[in-house]
mmCIF file of C-alpha atoms in Angstrom:
data_model
loop_
_atom_site.group_PDB
_atom_site.id
_atom_site.type_symbol
_atom_site.label_atom_id
_atom_site.label_comp_id
_atom_site.label_asym_id
_atom_site.label_seq_id
_atom_site.Cartn_x
_atom_site.Cartn_y
_atom_site.Cartn_z
ATOM 1 C CA UNK A 407 61.882 18.717 1.515
ATOM 2 C CA UNK A 408 62.520 17.078 4.897
ATOM 3 C CA UNK A 409 60.927 13.818 5.859
ATOM 4 C CA UNK A 410 59.479 15.575 8.865
ATOM 5 C CA UNK A 411 57.414 17.903 6.649
ATOM 6 C CA UNK A 412 56.081 14.787 4.827
ATOM 7 C CA UNK A 413 55.060 13.233 8.159
ATOM 8 C CA UNK A 414 53.322 16.482 9.119
ATOM 9 C CA UNK A 415 51.327 16.536 5.910
ATOM 10 C CA UNK A 416 50.456 12.904 6.173
ATOM 11 C CA UNK A 417 49.142 13.360 9.733
ATOM 12 C CA UNK A 418 47.154 16.430 8.618
ATOM 13 C CA UNK A 419 45.504 14.465 5.837
ATOM 14 C CA UNK A 420 44.929 11.564 8.188
ATOM 15 C CA UNK A 421 43.233 13.940 10.666
ATOM 16 C CA UNK A 422 40.887 15.449 7.997
ATOM 17 C CA UNK A 423 40.110 11.999 6.678
ATOM 18 C CA UNK A 424 39.236 10.712 10.087
ATOM 19 C CA UNK A 425 37.197 13.900 10.892
ATOM 20 C CA UNK A 426 35.226 13.970 7.656
ATOM 21 C CA UNK A 427 34.769 10.236 7.687
ATOM 22 C CA UNK A 428 33.394 10.267 11.159
ATOM 23 C CA UNK A 429 31.004 13.234 10.613
ATOM 24 C CA UNK A 430 30.136 12.017 7.079
ATOM 25 C CA UNK A 431 29.433 8.514 8.268
ATOM 26 C CA UNK A 432 27.268 9.708 11.114
ATOM 27 C CA UNK A 433 25.357 12.036 8.698
ATOM 28 C CA UNK A 434 24.834 9.250 6.121
ATOM 29 C CA UNK A 435 23.766 6.878 8.851
ATOM 30 C CA UNK A 436 21.294 9.422 10.356
ATOM 31 C CA UNK A 437 19.643 10.145 6.999
ATOM 32 C CA UNK A 438 19.357 6.366 6.345
ATOM 33 C CA UNK A 439 17.960 5.922 9.767
ATOM 34 C CA UNK A 440 14.956 8.162 8.817
ATOM 35 C CA UNK A 441 13.836 5.850 6.045
ATOM 36 C CA UNK A 442 11.794 3.022 7.709
ATOM 37 C CA UNK A 443 12.411 -0.637 6.613
ATOM 38 C CA UNK A 444 9.346 -2.198 8.054
ATOM 39 C CA UNK A 445 5.870 -0.661 7.570
ATOM 40 C CA UNK A 446 2.884 -1.615 9.681
ATOM 41 C CA UNK A 447 0.392 -0.620 7.083
ATOM 42 C CA UNK A 448 -2.691 -2.577 5.764
ATOM 43 C CA UNK A 449 -1.783 -5.160 3.238
ATOM 44 C CA UNK A 450 -2.165 -4.439 -0.551
ATOM 45 C CA UNK A 451 -3.876 -7.858 -1.140
ATOM 46 C CA UNK A 452 -6.836 -8.953 0.975
ATOM 47 C CA UNK A 453 -10.204 -10.961 1.035
ATOM 48 C CA UNK A 454 -13.442 -8.916 0.976
ATOM 49 C CA UNK A 455 -16.041 -11.640 1.638
ATOM 50 C CA UNK A 456 -18.348 -13.565 -0.445
ATOM 51 C CA UNK A 457 -19.614 -12.370 -3.883
ATOM 52 C CA UNK A 458 -23.215 -12.502 -2.555
ATOM 53 C CA UNK A 459 -22.406 -9.773 -0.006
ATOM 54 C CA UNK A 460 -22.339 -7.312 -2.753
ATOM 55 C CA UNK A 461 -25.719 -6.479 -4.350
ATOM 56 C CA UNK A 462 -26.156 -5.359 -7.902
ATOM 57 C CA UNK A 463 -24.508 -1.922 -8.490
ATOM 58 C CA UNK A 464 -21.598 0.059 -6.937
ATOM 59 C CA UNK A 465 -20.578 -1.027 -3.345
ATOM 60 C CA UNK A 466 -18.271 1.260 -1.339
ATOM 61 C CA UNK A 467 -15.849 -0.353 1.137
ATOM 62 C CA UNK A 468 -14.633 2.615 3.366
ATOM 63 C CA UNK A 469 -12.056 0.564 5.227
ATOM 64 C CA UNK A 470 -10.368 -0.619 2.030
ATOM 65 C CA UNK A 471 -11.109 2.543 0.039
ATOM 66 C CA UNK A 472 -12.373 0.555 -2.975
ATOM 67 C CA UNK A 473 -15.606 0.071 -4.880
ATOM 68 C CA UNK A 474 -16.933 -3.296 -5.722
ATOM 69 C CA UNK A 475 -19.055 -3.091 -8.843
ATOM 70 C CA UNK A 476 -21.540 -5.936 -9.492
ATOM 71 C CA UNK A 477 -22.830 -5.792 -12.929
ATOM 72 C CA UNK A 478 -25.309 -8.768 -13.210
ATOM 73 C CA UNK A 479 -22.838 -11.235 -11.667
ATOM 74 C CA UNK A 480 -19.806 -9.607 -13.360
ATOM 75 C CA UNK A 481 -17.578 -8.476 -10.558
ATOM 76 C CA UNK A 482 -14.927 -5.706 -10.848
ATOM 77 C CA UNK A 483 -13.031 -3.582 -8.201
ATOM 78 C CA UNK A 484 -11.822 -0.047 -8.647
ATOM 79 C CA UNK A 485 -9.816 2.231 -6.451
ATOM 80 C CA UNK A 486 -11.671 4.900 -4.257
ATOM 81 C CA UNK A 487 -8.564 7.053 -4.184
ATOM 82 C CA UNK A 488 -8.719 10.161 -6.453
ATOM 83 C CA UNK A 489 -5.673 10.286 -8.733
ATOM 84 C CA UNK A 490 -5.584 14.066 -8.170
ATOM 85 C CA UNK A 491 -4.778 14.606 -4.527
ATOM 86 C CA UNK A 492 -6.000 11.345 -2.837
ATOM 87 C CA UNK A 493 -9.459 12.186 -1.710
ATOM 88 C CA UNK A 494 -12.393 9.691 -1.937
ATOM 89 C CA UNK A 495 -14.707 10.196 -5.020
ATOM 90 C CA UNK A 496 -18.354 9.602 -4.427
ATOM 91 C CA UNK A 497 -20.508 7.288 -6.780
ATOM 92 C CA UNK A 498 -23.380 9.388 -7.974
ATOM 93 C CA UNK A 499 -25.796 6.725 -9.329
ATOM 94 C CA UNK A 500 -28.164 9.056 -11.160
ATOM 95 C CA UNK A 501 -25.331 10.554 -13.240
ATOM 96 C CA UNK A 502 -23.539 7.173 -13.571
ATOM 97 C CA UNK A 503 -20.269 8.634 -12.581
ATOM 98 C CA UNK A 504 -17.839 9.176 -9.661
ATOM 99 C CA UNK A 505 -17.339 12.848 -8.389
ATOM 100 C CA UNK A 506 -14.613 13.936 -6.104
ATOM 101 C CA UNK A 507 -15.637 16.339 -3.373
ATOM 102 C CA UNK A 508 -12.157 17.923 -2.943
ATOM 103 C CA UNK A 509 -11.420 19.513 -6.289
ATOM 104 C CA UNK A 510 -14.283 18.367 -8.522
ATOM 105 C CA UNK A 511 -12.621 15.608 -10.637
ATOM 106 C CA UNK A 512 -15.294 13.515 -12.352
ATOM 107 C CA UNK A 513 -14.767 9.870 -13.509
ATOM 108 C CA UNK A 514 -17.367 8.050 -15.792
ATOM 109 C CA UNK A 515 -18.358 4.554 -15.127
ATOM 110 C CA UNK A 516 -15.281 3.166 -16.567
ATOM 111 C CA UNK A 517 -13.117 5.235 -14.200
ATOM 112 C CA UNK A 518 -11.905 7.490 -17.152
ATOM 113 C CA UNK A 519 -11.468 11.120 -16.249
ATOM 114 C CA UNK A 520 -14.103 13.262 -17.904
ATOM 115 C CA UNK A 521 -13.697 16.468 -15.889
ATOM 116 C CA UNK A 522 -11.720 18.206 -13.186
ATOM 117 C CA UNK A 523 -7.879 18.162 -12.396
ATOM 118 C CA UNK A 524 -7.342 14.407 -12.061
ATOM 119 C CA UNK A 525 -4.412 13.406 -14.229
ATOM 120 C CA UNK A 526 -5.115 9.689 -14.442
ATOM 121 C CA UNK A 527 -8.107 7.384 -14.510
ATOM 122 C CA UNK A 528 -9.076 5.429 -11.442
ATOM 123 C CA UNK A 529 -7.277 2.024 -11.568
ATOM 124 C CA UNK A 530 -9.201 -1.254 -11.650
ATOM 125 C CA UNK A 531 -7.746 -3.935 -9.380
ATOM 126 C CA UNK A 532 -7.461 -7.586 -10.029
ATOM 127 C CA UNK A 533 -10.185 -9.534 -8.282
ATOM 128 C CA UNK A 534 -10.235 -13.430 -8.156
ATOM 129 C CA UNK A 535 -12.339 -16.073 -6.395
ATOM 130 C CA UNK A 536 -10.530 -18.097 -3.713
ATOM 131 C CA UNK A 537 -11.082 -21.771 -3.033
ATOM 132 C CA UNK A 538 -13.010 -20.645 0.045
ATOM 133 C CA UNK A 539 -15.496 -18.860 -2.312
ATOM 134 C CA UNK A 540 -14.415 -15.433 -1.116
ATOM 135 C CA UNK A 541 -13.297 -12.496 -3.222
ATOM 136 C CA UNK A 542 -9.655 -11.757 -3.277
ATOM 137 C CA UNK A 543 -8.362 -8.232 -4.252
ATOM 138 C CA UNK A 544 -4.782 -7.548 -5.292
ATOM 139 C CA UNK A 545 -4.103 -3.767 -5.471
ATOM 140 C CA UNK A 546 -0.544 -4.482 -6.812
ATOM 141 C CA UNK A 547 -2.176 -5.752 -10.060
ATOM 142 C CA UNK A 548 -3.967 -3.173 -12.130
ATOM 143 C CA UNK A 549 -6.120 -4.721 -14.816
ATOM 144 C CA UNK A 550 -7.874 -3.212 -17.907
ATOM 145 C CA UNK A 551 -11.482 -2.305 -17.705
ATOM 146 C CA UNK A 552 -12.489 -5.232 -19.863
ATOM 147 C CA UNK A 553 -11.296 -7.848 -17.310
ATOM 148 C CA UNK A 554 -14.261 -9.093 -15.243
ATOM 149 C CA UNK A 555 -14.784 -11.859 -12.727
ATOM 150 C CA UNK A 556 -17.997 -13.641 -13.809
ATOM 151 C CA UNK A 557 -19.769 -15.739 -11.169
ATOM 152 C CA UNK A 558 -22.693 -17.945 -12.154
ATOM 153 C CA UNK A 559 -25.716 -17.210 -10.057
ATOM 154 C CA UNK B 683 14.777 54.401 54.896
ATOM 155 C CA UNK B 684 14.476 54.271 51.146
ATOM 156 C CA UNK B 685 18.248 54.965 50.823
ATOM 157 C CA UNK B 686 18.805 52.035 53.116
ATOM 158 C CA UNK B 687 16.648 49.583 51.088
ATOM 159 C CA UNK B 688 18.198 50.862 47.922
ATOM 160 C CA UNK B 689 21.664 50.099 49.448
ATOM 161 C CA UNK B 690 20.707 46.583 50.410
ATOM 162 C CA UNK B 691 19.238 45.708 46.894
ATOM 163 C CA UNK B 692 21.674 47.541 44.640
ATOM 164 C CA UNK B 693 24.942 47.721 46.552
ATOM 165 C CA UNK B 694 25.701 44.015 46.853
ATOM 166 C CA UNK B 695 27.926 41.619 44.981
ATOM 167 C CA UNK B 696 24.969 39.639 43.506
ATOM 168 C CA UNK B 697 23.346 42.584 41.953
ATOM 169 C CA UNK B 698 26.498 43.857 40.504
ATOM 170 C CA UNK B 699 27.410 40.504 39.176
ATOM 171 C CA UNK B 700 24.081 40.445 37.172
ATOM 172 C CA UNK B 701 24.186 44.130 36.099
ATOM 173 C CA UNK B 702 27.728 45.282 35.746
ATOM 174 C CA UNK B 703 27.005 48.970 35.771
ATOM 175 C CA UNK B 704 25.418 51.392 38.125
ATOM 176 C CA UNK B 705 21.943 52.865 37.944
ATOM 177 C CA UNK B 706 21.338 54.309 34.565
ATOM 178 C CA UNK B 707 21.256 57.896 35.731
ATOM 179 C CA UNK B 708 23.283 59.586 32.920
ATOM 180 C CA UNK B 709 23.578 59.038 29.156
ATOM 181 C CA UNK B 710 26.748 57.077 29.321
ATOM 182 C CA UNK B 711 25.321 54.645 32.027
ATOM 183 C CA UNK B 712 22.019 54.380 30.094
ATOM 184 C CA UNK B 713 23.873 53.262 26.816
ATOM 185 C CA UNK B 714 25.870 50.860 28.932
ATOM 186 C CA UNK B 715 22.878 49.349 30.459
ATOM 187 C CA UNK B 716 21.368 48.708 27.012
ATOM 188 C CA UNK B 717 24.706 47.485 25.530
ATOM 189 C CA UNK B 718 25.361 45.037 28.338
ATOM 190 C CA UNK B 719 21.738 43.537 28.404
ATOM 191 C CA UNK B 720 20.986 40.566 26.055
ATOM 192 C CA UNK B 721 17.308 41.467 25.923
ATOM 193 C CA UNK B 722 17.665 45.233 25.407
ATOM 194 C CA UNK B 723 20.565 45.207 22.792
ATOM 195 C CA UNK B 724 18.353 44.580 19.727
ATOM 196 C CA UNK B 725 19.052 48.293 18.857
ATOM 197 C CA UNK B 726 22.516 49.761 18.492
ATOM 198 C CA UNK B 727 23.833 51.758 21.318
ATOM 199 C CA UNK B 728 23.247 54.859 19.200
ATOM 200 C CA UNK B 729 20.214 55.119 17.157
ATOM 201 C CA UNK B 730 18.225 57.636 15.113
ATOM 202 C CA UNK B 731 15.234 59.056 17.018
ATOM 203 C CA UNK B 732 13.040 58.481 13.967
ATOM 204 C CA UNK B 733 13.702 54.748 13.910
ATOM 205 C CA UNK B 734 11.910 54.382 17.208
ATOM 206 C CA UNK B 735 8.593 55.948 15.916
ATOM 207 C CA UNK B 736 5.862 53.186 15.895
ATOM 208 C CA UNK B 737 4.767 54.151 12.295
ATOM 209 C CA UNK B 738 8.259 53.358 10.927
ATOM 210 C CA UNK B 739 8.019 49.727 11.569
ATOM 211 C CA UNK B 740 4.473 49.192 12.955
ATOM 212 C CA UNK B 741 6.229 46.812 15.484
ATOM 213 C CA UNK B 742 5.576 43.938 13.113
ATOM 214 C CA UNK B 743 8.807 42.074 13.787
ATOM 215 C CA UNK B 744 8.523 42.247 17.511
ATOM 216 C CA UNK B 745 4.882 41.264 17.413
ATOM 217 C CA UNK B 746 5.962 38.194 15.338
ATOM 218 C CA UNK B 747 8.532 37.369 18.049
ATOM 219 C CA UNK B 748 5.984 37.774 20.836
ATOM 220 C CA UNK B 749 3.602 35.523 18.989
ATOM 221 C CA UNK B 750 6.412 32.964 18.745
ATOM 222 C CA UNK B 751 7.000 33.245 22.449
ATOM 223 C CA UNK B 752 3.294 32.862 23.215
ATOM 224 C CA UNK B 753 3.196 29.799 20.842
ATOM 225 C CA UNK B 754 6.257 28.202 22.728
ATOM 226 C CA UNK B 755 4.543 28.597 26.139
ATOM 227 C CA UNK B 756 1.074 27.429 25.115
ATOM 228 C CA UNK B 757 2.623 24.667 23.062
ATOM 229 C CA UNK B 758 4.623 23.356 25.932
ATOM 230 C CA UNK B 759 1.455 23.350 28.078
ATOM 231 C CA UNK B 760 -0.534 21.523 25.426
ATOM 232 C CA UNK B 761 2.210 18.840 25.219
ATOM 233 C CA UNK B 762 1.242 17.784 28.865
ATOM 234 C CA UNK B 763 -2.166 16.353 27.596
ATOM 235 C CA UNK B 764 -1.549 15.627 23.933
ATOM 236 C CA UNK B 765 -0.241 12.248 22.923
ATOM 237 C CA UNK B 766 0.732 11.785 19.233
ATOM 238 C CA UNK B 767 -0.838 8.395 18.654
ATOM 239 C CA UNK B 768 -3.514 7.765 16.080
ATOM 240 C CA UNK B 769 -5.983 6.420 18.624
ATOM 241 C CA UNK B 770 -5.304 9.103 21.099
ATOM 242 C CA UNK B 771 -4.580 12.364 19.366
ATOM 243 C CA UNK B 772 -8.065 13.408 18.342
ATOM 244 C CA UNK B 773 -9.568 12.226 21.721
ATOM 245 C CA UNK B 774 -6.785 14.302 23.604
ATOM 246 C CA UNK B 775 -7.524 17.254 21.514
ATOM 247 C CA UNK B 776 -11.291 17.048 22.325
ATOM 248 C CA UNK B 777 -10.326 16.580 26.092
ATOM 249 C CA UNK B 778 -8.176 19.715 25.861
ATOM 250 C CA UNK B 779 -11.238 21.598 24.609
ATOM 251 C CA UNK B 780 -14.124 20.129 26.804
ATOM 252 C CA UNK B 781 -12.567 18.339 29.901
ATOM 253 C CA UNK B 782 -9.276 20.149 30.812
ATOM 254 C CA UNK B 783 -9.478 23.351 32.879
ATOM 255 C CA UNK B 784 -8.605 26.274 30.640
ATOM 256 C CA UNK B 785 -7.600 23.743 27.959
ATOM 257 C CA UNK B 786 -9.956 25.490 25.331
ATOM 258 C CA UNK B 787 -8.340 28.860 25.845
ATOM 259 C CA UNK B 788 -4.826 27.418 25.709
ATOM 260 C CA UNK B 789 -5.609 25.499 22.536
ATOM 261 C CA UNK B 790 -7.242 28.443 20.863
ATOM 262 C CA UNK B 791 -4.334 30.702 21.949
ATOM 263 C CA UNK B 792 -1.996 28.326 20.200
ATOM 264 C CA UNK B 793 -4.341 27.981 17.132
ATOM 265 C CA UNK B 794 -5.017 31.757 16.638
ATOM 266 C CA UNK B 795 -1.473 32.513 17.525
ATOM 267 C CA UNK B 796 -0.227 30.281 14.848
ATOM 268 C CA UNK B 797 -2.519 31.825 12.177
ATOM 269 C CA UNK B 798 -1.610 35.296 13.291
ATOM 270 C CA UNK B 799 2.161 34.496 13.236
ATOM 271 C CA UNK B 800 1.936 33.484 9.532
ATOM 272 C CA UNK B 801 0.126 36.723 8.757
ATOM 273 C CA UNK B 802 2.429 39.049 10.881
ATOM 274 C CA UNK B 803 5.580 37.464 9.572
ATOM 275 C CA UNK B 804 4.295 38.108 6.022
ATOM 276 C CA UNK B 805 3.394 41.660 6.962
ATOM 277 C CA UNK B 806 6.850 42.190 8.507
ATOM 278 C CA UNK B 807 8.420 41.007 5.230
ATOM 279 C CA UNK B 808 6.183 43.509 3.333
ATOM 280 C CA UNK B 809 7.257 46.347 5.627
ATOM 281 C CA UNK B 810 10.984 45.400 5.194
ATOM 282 C CA UNK B 811 10.495 45.149 1.509
ATOM 283 C CA UNK B 812 8.685 48.420 1.007
ATOM 284 C CA UNK B 813 11.149 50.361 3.242
ATOM 285 C CA UNK B 814 13.985 48.790 1.214
ATOM 286 C CA UNK B 815 15.400 47.161 4.323
ATOM 287 C CA UNK B 816 16.641 44.197 2.336
ATOM 288 C CA UNK B 817 19.369 46.279 0.607
ATOM 289 C CA UNK B 818 23.063 46.640 1.568
ATOM 290 C CA UNK B 819 24.162 46.079 4.251
ATOM 291 C CA UNK B 820 21.188 44.058 5.387
ATOM 292 C CA UNK B 821 21.002 41.477 2.596
ATOM 293 C CA UNK B 822 22.141 38.574 4.834
ATOM 294 C CA UNK B 823 19.545 39.418 7.478
ATOM 295 C CA UNK B 824 16.847 39.412 4.718
ATOM 296 C CA UNK B 825 17.976 36.034 3.800
ATOM 297 C CA UNK B 826 17.745 34.847 7.425
ATOM 298 C CA UNK B 827 14.186 36.371 7.484
ATOM 299 C CA UNK B 828 13.184 34.481 4.381
ATOM 300 C CA UNK B 829 14.342 31.262 6.075
ATOM 301 C CA UNK B 830 12.409 32.214 9.164
ATOM 302 C CA UNK B 831 9.254 32.805 7.000
ATOM 303 C CA UNK B 832 9.628 29.295 5.521
ATOM 304 C CA UNK B 833 10.160 27.809 8.981
ATOM 305 C CA UNK B 834 6.917 29.553 10.075
ATOM 306 C CA UNK B 835 4.999 28.015 7.181
ATOM 307 C CA UNK B 836 6.590 24.592 8.046
ATOM 308 C CA UNK B 837 5.654 24.860 11.771
ATOM 309 C CA UNK B 838 2.142 25.833 10.619
ATOM 310 C CA UNK B 839 1.899 22.787 8.254
ATOM 311 C CA UNK B 840 3.307 20.289 10.796
ATOM 312 C CA UNK B 841 0.943 21.597 13.508
ATOM 313 C CA UNK B 842 -2.008 21.300 11.243
ATOM 314 C CA UNK B 843 -1.819 17.467 11.209
ATOM 315 C CA UNK B 844 -1.707 16.991 15.008
ATOM 316 C CA UNK B 845 -5.455 17.339 15.810
ATOM 317 C CA UNK B 846 -5.761 14.187 13.619
ATOM 318 C CA UNK B 847 -9.325 15.008 12.428
ATOM 319 C CA UNK B 848 -10.633 14.899 8.929
ATOM 320 C CA UNK B 849 -9.502 18.331 7.972
ATOM 321 C CA UNK B 850 -5.982 17.677 9.192
ATOM 322 C CA UNK B 851 -5.770 14.201 7.475
ATOM 323 C CA UNK B 852 -6.944 15.300 4.108
ATOM 324 C CA UNK B 853 -4.872 18.499 4.169
ATOM 325 C CA UNK B 854 -1.704 16.542 4.770
ATOM 326 C CA UNK B 855 -2.689 13.792 2.383
ATOM 327 C CA UNK B 856 -2.987 16.626 -0.281
ATOM 328 C CA UNK B 857 0.378 18.065 0.727
ATOM 329 C CA UNK B 858 2.321 14.827 0.620
ATOM 330 C CA UNK B 859 0.682 14.087 -2.739
ATOM 331 C CA UNK B 860 2.027 17.502 -3.959
ATOM 332 C CA UNK B 861 5.537 16.449 -2.805
ATOM 333 C CA UNK B 862 5.149 13.284 -4.793
ATOM 334 C CA UNK B 863 4.754 15.239 -8.009
ATOM 335 C CA UNK B 864 8.319 16.616 -7.624
ATOM 336 C CA UNK B 865 10.526 15.307 -10.501
ATOM 337 C CA UNK B 866 13.018 12.544 -9.774
ATOM 338 C CA UNK B 867 13.048 12.752 -5.955
ATOM 339 C CA UNK B 868 9.241 13.060 -5.452
ATOM 340 C CA UNK B 869 8.434 9.337 -4.561
ATOM 341 C CA UNK B 870 11.408 8.981 -2.209
ATOM 342 C CA UNK B 871 10.841 12.363 -0.457
ATOM 343 C CA UNK B 872 7.211 11.450 0.043
ATOM 344 C CA UNK B 873 8.284 8.139 1.548
ATOM 345 C CA UNK B 874 10.662 10.051 3.874
ATOM 346 C CA UNK B 875 8.207 12.759 4.991
ATOM 347 C CA UNK B 876 5.380 10.215 5.601
ATOM 348 C CA UNK B 877 7.526 7.528 6.913
ATOM 349 C CA UNK B 878 5.849 5.025 4.672
ATOM 350 C CA UNK B 879 3.254 5.018 1.971
ATOM 351 C CA UNK B 880 0.075 6.149 3.982
ATOM 352 C CA UNK B 881 -0.480 9.107 6.221
ATOM 353 C CA UNK B 882 -0.548 7.110 9.409
ATOM 354 C CA UNK B 883 1.188 6.670 12.770
ATOM 355 C CA UNK B 884 4.608 7.197 11.340
ATOM 356 C CA UNK B 885 3.649 10.563 9.598
ATOM 357 C CA UNK B 886 1.951 11.761 12.850
ATOM 358 C CA UNK B 887 5.048 11.198 15.030
ATOM 359 C CA UNK B 888 7.292 12.658 12.380
ATOM 360 C CA UNK B 889 5.229 15.710 12.015
ATOM 361 C CA UNK B 890 4.972 15.932 15.907
ATOM 362 C CA UNK B 891 8.786 15.778 16.344
ATOM 363 C CA UNK B 892 9.298 18.401 13.718
ATOM 364 C CA UNK B 893 6.723 20.636 15.159
ATOM 365 C CA UNK B 894 7.694 20.552 18.966
ATOM 366 C CA UNK B 895 11.457 20.007 18.669
ATOM 367 C CA UNK B 896 13.394 20.367 15.339
ATOM 368 C CA UNK B 897 11.688 23.459 13.911
ATOM 369 C CA UNK B 898 11.300 25.412 17.196
ATOM 370 C CA UNK B 899 15.060 24.972 17.874
ATOM 371 C CA UNK B 900 15.945 26.010 14.448
ATOM 372 C CA UNK B 901 13.669 29.054 14.658
ATOM 373 C CA UNK B 902 15.088 30.041 18.017
ATOM 374 C CA UNK B 903 18.615 29.983 16.713
ATOM 375 C CA UNK B 904 17.754 31.921 13.624
ATOM 376 C CA UNK B 905 15.869 34.508 15.627
ATOM 377 C CA UNK B 906 19.011 35.006 17.692
ATOM 378 C CA UNK B 907 21.087 35.524 14.627
ATOM 379 C CA UNK B 908 18.291 37.814 13.074
ATOM 380 C CA UNK B 909 18.275 40.033 16.102
ATOM 381 C CA UNK B 910 21.944 40.083 16.500
ATOM 382 C CA UNK B 911 22.393 41.161 12.937
ATOM 383 C CA UNK B 912 19.824 43.994 13.305
ATOM 384 C CA UNK B 913 22.288 45.569 15.791
ATOM 385 C CA UNK B 914 25.406 44.767 13.776
ATOM 386 C CA UNK B 915 23.973 46.060 10.511
ATOM 387 C CA UNK B 916 23.526 49.389 12.080
ATOM 388 C CA UNK B 917 19.848 49.374 13.284
ATOM 389 C CA UNK B 918 16.725 49.914 11.223
ATOM 390 C CA UNK B 919 16.899 51.113 7.641
ATOM 391 C CA UNK B 920 16.297 54.826 6.977
ATOM 392 C CA UNK B 921 16.203 57.113 3.933
ATOM 393 C CA UNK B 922 19.645 57.977 2.703
#
């Protein structure tokens, strides 16, 4: 085994290392590049105006895709995004339930699935009253059905 | 007179540099003409007469290719007016239909061409399957064909979002939610495809780039391989 042979092997490995390192690095960097770090999407927590703006019953906010439910001064907010494929269920007042137009999922007045392909109930979002007397919804906090915001008339 | 014109047109260095053989007047020159022409060499130099009968293939593969060609041309023309921005896309599409001269026919050629291509590629696969064209020695070309079919569906899907109307938005919302249901990688893959958490501007530009650049390049390359292999695998399948 001559030292010249060792040197040739070493340079061969070095060449492979450099080539694979370069192309591997570029590939990994390109893949990572495709995953955005900053999103210019609407915020997950926001104000939706004063409680008095929402009359008794179920009020749909199309921009935020939520329903604001006012049950005699007890305020609750539920998602208007069907848990099946993300369509917008409609509130059917006569039947006291939500029905999704896309694939026929049905949610009762508690948001629980009572029919159709939806795998999960509609989530209720935390709603609080700010110091400016405006309702504040936080979609990152999902609350149980029993939690309500009661506002004295 | 005619001889003189013939001489001027055919007997010069330019013509001979393009077509390296003489006029295809005999069998040998005819086969040479086919062999040395990129666009004609889809068939081998020697071919069974039966293979050329229309009823053997119904021309489904070539029709798929012609549709792809029509889609490329009409697609390039549509790109001159369409801007993939959430506030422009739908308006541009309506302009193409109602304000741009011949815009409606171009858009509809693209739309119906796309629908037809999905159907024709599927029928082409059926024909190859039922004539056992997927068997040795054509297994590899069948594989390339399957990838081409998937690319056709991907082109169809990415193009579906571009009008940015209700139909497009909800169709893509449903598809990306389907992606989300994949085990383990579902959430990350959805984020990557949409470029965020909602189907918005990032999703529109991603689908647009895939639709007008990445997938057409991939399909063009695969079609080249697909056609080349028809020739190399000995032409069309026939009963043994």
